[in-house]
mmCIF file of N, CA and C in Angstrom:
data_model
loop_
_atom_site.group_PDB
_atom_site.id
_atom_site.type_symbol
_atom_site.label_atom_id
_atom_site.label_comp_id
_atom_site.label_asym_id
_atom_site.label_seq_id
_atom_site.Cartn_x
_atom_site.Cartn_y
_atom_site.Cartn_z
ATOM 1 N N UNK A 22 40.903 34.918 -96.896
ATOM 2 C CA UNK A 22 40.609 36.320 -96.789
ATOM 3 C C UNK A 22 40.144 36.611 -95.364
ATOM 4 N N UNK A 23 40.560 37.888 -95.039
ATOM 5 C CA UNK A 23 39.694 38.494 -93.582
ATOM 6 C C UNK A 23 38.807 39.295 -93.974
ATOM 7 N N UNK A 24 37.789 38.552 -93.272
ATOM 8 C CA UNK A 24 36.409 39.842 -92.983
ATOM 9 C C UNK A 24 36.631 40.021 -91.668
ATOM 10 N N UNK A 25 36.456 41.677 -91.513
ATOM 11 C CA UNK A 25 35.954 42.509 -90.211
ATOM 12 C C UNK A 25 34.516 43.069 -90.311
ATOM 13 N N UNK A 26 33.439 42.333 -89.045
ATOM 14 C CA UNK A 26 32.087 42.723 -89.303
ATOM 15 C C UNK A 26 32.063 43.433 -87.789
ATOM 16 N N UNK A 27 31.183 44.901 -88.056
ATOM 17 C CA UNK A 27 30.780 46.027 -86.772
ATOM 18 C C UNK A 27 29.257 44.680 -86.402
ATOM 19 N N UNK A 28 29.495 44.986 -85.077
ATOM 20 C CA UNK A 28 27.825 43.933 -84.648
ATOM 21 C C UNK A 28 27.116 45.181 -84.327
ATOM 22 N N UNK A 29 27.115 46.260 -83.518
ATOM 23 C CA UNK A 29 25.425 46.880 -83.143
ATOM 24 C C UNK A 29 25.062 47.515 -84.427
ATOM 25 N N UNK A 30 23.370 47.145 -85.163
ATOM 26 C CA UNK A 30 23.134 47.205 -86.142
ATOM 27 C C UNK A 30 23.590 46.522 -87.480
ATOM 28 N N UNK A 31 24.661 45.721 -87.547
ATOM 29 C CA UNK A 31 24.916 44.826 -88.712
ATOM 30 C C UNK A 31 24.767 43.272 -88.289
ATOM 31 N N UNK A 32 25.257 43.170 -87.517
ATOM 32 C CA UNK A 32 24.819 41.499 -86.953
ATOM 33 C C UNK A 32 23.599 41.451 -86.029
ATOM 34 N N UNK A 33 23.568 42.711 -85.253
ATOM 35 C CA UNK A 33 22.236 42.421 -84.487
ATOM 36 C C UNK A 33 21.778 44.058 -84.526
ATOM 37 N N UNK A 34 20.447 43.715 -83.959
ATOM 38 C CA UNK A 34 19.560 44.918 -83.912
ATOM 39 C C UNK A 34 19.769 45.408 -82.324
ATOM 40 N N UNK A 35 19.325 46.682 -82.274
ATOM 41 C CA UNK A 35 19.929 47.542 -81.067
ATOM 42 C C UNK A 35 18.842 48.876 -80.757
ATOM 43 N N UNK A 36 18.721 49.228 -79.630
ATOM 44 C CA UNK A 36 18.097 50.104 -79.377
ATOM 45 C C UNK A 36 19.507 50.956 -78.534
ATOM 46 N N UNK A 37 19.865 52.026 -79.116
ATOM 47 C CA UNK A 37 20.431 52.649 -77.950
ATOM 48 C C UNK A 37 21.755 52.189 -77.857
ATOM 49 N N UNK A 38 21.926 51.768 -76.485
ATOM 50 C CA UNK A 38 22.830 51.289 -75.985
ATOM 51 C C UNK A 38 22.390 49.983 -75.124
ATOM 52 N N UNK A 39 21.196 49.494 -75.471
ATOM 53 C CA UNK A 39 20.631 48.455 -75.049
ATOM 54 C C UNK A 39 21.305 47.086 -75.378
ATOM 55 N N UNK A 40 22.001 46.515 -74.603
ATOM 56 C CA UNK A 40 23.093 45.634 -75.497
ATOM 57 C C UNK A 40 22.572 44.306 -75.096
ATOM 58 N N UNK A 41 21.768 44.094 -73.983
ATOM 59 C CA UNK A 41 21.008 43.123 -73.094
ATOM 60 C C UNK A 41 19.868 42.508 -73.797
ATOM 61 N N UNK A 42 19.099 43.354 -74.692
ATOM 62 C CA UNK A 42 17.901 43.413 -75.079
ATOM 63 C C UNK A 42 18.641 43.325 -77.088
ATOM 64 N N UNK A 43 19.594 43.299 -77.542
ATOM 65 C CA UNK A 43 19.775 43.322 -79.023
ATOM 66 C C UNK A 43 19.726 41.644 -79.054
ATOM 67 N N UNK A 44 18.655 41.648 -80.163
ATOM 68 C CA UNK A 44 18.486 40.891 -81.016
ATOM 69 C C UNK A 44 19.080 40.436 -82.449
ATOM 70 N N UNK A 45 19.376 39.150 -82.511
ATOM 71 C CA UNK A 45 20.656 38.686 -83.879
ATOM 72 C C UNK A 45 19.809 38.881 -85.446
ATOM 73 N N UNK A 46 20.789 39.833 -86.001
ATOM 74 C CA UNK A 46 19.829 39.717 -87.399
ATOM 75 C C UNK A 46 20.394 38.363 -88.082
ATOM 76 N N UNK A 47 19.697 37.474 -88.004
ATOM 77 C CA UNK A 47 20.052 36.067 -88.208
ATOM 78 C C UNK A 47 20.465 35.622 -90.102
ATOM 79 N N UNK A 48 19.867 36.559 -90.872
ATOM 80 C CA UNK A 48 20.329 36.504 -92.088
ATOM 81 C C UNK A 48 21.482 36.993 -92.496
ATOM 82 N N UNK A 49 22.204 37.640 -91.698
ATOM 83 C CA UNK A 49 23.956 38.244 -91.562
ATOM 84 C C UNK A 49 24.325 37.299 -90.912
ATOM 85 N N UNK A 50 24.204 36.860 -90.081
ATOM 86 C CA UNK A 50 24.608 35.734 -88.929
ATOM 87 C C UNK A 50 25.110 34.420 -90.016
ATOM 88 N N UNK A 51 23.902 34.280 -90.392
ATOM 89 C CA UNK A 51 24.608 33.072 -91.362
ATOM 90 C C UNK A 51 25.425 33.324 -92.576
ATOM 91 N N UNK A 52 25.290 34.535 -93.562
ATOM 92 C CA UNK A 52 26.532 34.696 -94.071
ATOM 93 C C UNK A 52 27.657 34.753 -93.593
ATOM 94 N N UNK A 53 27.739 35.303 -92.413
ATOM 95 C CA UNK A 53 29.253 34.990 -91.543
ATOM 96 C C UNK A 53 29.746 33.914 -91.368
ATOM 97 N N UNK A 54 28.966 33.030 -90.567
ATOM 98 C CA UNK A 54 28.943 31.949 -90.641
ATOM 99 C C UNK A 54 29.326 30.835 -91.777
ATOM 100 N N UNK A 55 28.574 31.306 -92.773
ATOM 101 C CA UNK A 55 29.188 30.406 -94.405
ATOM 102 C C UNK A 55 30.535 30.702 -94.379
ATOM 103 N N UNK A 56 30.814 32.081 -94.582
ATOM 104 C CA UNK A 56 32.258 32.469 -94.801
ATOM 105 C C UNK A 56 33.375 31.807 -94.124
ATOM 106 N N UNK A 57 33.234 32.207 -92.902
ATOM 107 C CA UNK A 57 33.912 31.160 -91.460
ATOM 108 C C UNK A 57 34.449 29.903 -91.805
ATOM 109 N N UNK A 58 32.817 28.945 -92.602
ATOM 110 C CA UNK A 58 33.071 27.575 -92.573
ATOM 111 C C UNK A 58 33.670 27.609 -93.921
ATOM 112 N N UNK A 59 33.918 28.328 -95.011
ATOM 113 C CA UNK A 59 34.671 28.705 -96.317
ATOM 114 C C UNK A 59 36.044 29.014 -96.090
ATOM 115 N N UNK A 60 36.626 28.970 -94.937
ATOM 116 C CA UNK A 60 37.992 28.926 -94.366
ATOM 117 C C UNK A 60 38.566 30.509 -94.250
ATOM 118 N N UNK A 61 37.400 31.215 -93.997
ATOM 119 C CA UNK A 61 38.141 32.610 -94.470
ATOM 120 C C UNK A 61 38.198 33.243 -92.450
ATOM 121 N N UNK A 62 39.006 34.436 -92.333
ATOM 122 C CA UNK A 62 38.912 34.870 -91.036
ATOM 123 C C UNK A 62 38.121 35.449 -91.020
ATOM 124 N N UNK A 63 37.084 35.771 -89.793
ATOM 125 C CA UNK A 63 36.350 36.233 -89.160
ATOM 126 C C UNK A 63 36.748 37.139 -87.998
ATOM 127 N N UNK A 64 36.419 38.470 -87.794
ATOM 128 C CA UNK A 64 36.963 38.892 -86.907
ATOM 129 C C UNK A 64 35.639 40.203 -86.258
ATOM 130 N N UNK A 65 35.072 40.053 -85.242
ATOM 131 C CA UNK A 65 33.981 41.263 -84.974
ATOM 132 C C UNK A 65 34.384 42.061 -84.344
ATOM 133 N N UNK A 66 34.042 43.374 -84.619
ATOM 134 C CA UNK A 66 34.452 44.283 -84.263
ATOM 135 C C UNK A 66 33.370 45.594 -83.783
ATOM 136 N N UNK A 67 33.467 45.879 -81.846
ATOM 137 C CA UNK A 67 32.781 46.388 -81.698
ATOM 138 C C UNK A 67 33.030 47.848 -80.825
ATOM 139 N N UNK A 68 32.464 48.982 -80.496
ATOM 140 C CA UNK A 68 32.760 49.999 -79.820
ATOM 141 C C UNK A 68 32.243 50.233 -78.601
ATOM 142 N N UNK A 69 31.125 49.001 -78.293
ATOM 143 C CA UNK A 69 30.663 48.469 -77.297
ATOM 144 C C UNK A 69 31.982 49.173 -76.025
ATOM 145 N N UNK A 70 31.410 50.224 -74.980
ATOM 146 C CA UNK A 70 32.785 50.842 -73.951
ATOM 147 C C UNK A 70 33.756 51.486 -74.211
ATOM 148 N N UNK A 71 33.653 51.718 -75.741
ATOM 149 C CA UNK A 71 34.548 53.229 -75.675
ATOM 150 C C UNK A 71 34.198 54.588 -75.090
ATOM 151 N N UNK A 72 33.115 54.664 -75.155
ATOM 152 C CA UNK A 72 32.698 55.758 -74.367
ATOM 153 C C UNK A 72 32.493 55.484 -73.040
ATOM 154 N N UNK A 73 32.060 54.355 -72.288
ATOM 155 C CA UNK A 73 32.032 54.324 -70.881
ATOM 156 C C UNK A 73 32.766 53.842 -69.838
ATOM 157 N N UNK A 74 33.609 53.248 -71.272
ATOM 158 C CA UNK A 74 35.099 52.789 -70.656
ATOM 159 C C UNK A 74 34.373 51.533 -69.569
ATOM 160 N N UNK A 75 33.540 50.895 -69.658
ATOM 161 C CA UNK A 75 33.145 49.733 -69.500
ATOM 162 C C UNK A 75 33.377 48.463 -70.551
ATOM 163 N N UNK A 76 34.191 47.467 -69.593
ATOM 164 C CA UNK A 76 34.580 46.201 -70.216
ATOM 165 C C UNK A 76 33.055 45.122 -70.482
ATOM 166 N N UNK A 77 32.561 45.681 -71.868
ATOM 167 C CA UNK A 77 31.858 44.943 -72.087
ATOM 168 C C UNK A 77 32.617 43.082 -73.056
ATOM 169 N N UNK A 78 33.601 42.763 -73.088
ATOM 170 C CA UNK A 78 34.257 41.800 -73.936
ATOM 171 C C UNK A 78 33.388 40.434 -73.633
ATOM 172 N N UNK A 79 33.169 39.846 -72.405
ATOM 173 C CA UNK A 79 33.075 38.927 -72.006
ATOM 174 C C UNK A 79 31.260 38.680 -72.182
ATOM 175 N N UNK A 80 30.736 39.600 -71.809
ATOM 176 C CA UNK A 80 29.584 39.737 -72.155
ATOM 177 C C UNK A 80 29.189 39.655 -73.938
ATOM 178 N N UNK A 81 29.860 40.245 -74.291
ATOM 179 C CA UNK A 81 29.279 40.265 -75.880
ATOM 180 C C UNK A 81 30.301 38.871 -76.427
ATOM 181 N N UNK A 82 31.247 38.569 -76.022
ATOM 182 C CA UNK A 82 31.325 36.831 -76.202
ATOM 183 C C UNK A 82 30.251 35.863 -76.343
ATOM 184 N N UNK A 83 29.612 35.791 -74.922
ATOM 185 C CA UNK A 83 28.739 34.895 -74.717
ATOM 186 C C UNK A 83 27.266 35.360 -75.371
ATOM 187 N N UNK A 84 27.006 36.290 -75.699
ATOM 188 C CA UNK A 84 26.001 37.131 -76.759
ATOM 189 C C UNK A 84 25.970 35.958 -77.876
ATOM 190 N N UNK A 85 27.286 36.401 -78.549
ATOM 191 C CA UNK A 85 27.562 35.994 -79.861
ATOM 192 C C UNK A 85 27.377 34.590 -79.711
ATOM 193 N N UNK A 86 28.276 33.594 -78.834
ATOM 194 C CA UNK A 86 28.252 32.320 -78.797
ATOM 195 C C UNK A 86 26.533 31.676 -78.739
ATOM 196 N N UNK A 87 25.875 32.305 -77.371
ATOM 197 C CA UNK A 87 24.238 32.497 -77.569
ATOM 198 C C UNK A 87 23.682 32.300 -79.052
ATOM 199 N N UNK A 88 24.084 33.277 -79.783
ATOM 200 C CA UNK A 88 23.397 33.873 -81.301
ATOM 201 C C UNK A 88 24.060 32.409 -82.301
ATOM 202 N N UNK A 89 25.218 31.697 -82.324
ATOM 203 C CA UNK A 89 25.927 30.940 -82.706
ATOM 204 C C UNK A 89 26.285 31.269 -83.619
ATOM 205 N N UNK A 90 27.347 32.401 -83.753
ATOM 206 C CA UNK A 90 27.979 33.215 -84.824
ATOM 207 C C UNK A 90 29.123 32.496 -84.538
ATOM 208 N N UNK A 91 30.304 32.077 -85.602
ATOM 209 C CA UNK A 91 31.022 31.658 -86.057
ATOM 210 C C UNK A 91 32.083 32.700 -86.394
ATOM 211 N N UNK A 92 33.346 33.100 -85.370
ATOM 212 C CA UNK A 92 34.219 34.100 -85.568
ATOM 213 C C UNK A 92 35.662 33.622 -84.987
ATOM 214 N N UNK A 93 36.705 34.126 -85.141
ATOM 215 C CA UNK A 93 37.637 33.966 -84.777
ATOM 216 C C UNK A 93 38.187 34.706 -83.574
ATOM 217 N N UNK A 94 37.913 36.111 -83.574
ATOM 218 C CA UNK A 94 38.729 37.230 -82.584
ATOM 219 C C UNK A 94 37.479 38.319 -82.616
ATOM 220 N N UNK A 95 37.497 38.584 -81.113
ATOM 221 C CA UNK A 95 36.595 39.821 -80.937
ATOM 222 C C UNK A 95 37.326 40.878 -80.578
ATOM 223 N N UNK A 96 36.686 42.431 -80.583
ATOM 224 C CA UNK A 96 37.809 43.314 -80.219
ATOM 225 C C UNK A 96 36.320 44.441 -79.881
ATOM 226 N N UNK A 97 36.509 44.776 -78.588
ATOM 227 C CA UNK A 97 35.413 45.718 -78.018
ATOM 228 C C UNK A 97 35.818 46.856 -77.521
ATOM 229 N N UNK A 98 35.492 48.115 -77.441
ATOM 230 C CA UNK A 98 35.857 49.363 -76.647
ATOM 231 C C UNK A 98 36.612 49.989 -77.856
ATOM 232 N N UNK A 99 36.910 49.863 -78.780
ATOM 233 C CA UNK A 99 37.432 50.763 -80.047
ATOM 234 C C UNK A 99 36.874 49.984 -81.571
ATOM 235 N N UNK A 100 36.618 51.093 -82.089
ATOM 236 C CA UNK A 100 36.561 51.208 -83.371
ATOM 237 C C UNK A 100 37.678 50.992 -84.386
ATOM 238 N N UNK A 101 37.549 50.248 -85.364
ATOM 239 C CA UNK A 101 38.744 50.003 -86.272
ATOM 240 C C UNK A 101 38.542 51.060 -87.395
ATOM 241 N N UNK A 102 39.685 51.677 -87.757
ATOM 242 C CA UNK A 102 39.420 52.873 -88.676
ATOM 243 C C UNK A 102 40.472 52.490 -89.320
ATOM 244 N N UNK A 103 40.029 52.765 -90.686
ATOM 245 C CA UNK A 103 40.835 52.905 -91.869
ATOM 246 C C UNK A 103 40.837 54.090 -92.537
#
């Protein structure tokens, strides 16, 4: 199965647009994580630069890797809508 998880406010905590300063809500972190290692896809999904049209990707990589979240594909600057 694929899960798609939003990170500001579901994987980590956020002030704003404070993306420097968000902290991992570590009890989501590891359900992801279980899932991941349960063979399922992982995929995060963030809006991080849609509005400032700043390439935040590389930065919220090494965030996540930091936090040791367990994902497959990141996707930053748009929102996934269904």
């Amino acid at each position: 199965m694929v899960y798609c998880f939003d990170l500001d406010g579901t994987l980590c905590n956020i002030d704003g647009n404070n993306y420097i300063d968000s902290t991992p809500k570590k009890e989501r972190i590891e359900i992801v994580n279980d899932l991941c290692e349960d063979g399922h896809t992982i995929l995060i999904d963030t809006a991080r630069g849609c509005v400032s049209g700043k390439n935040y990707f590389f930065f919220t990589m090494d965030q996540l890797k930091s936090w040791v979240v367990k994902f497959h594909a990141l996707r930053t600057g748009v929102k996934l809508v269904l």
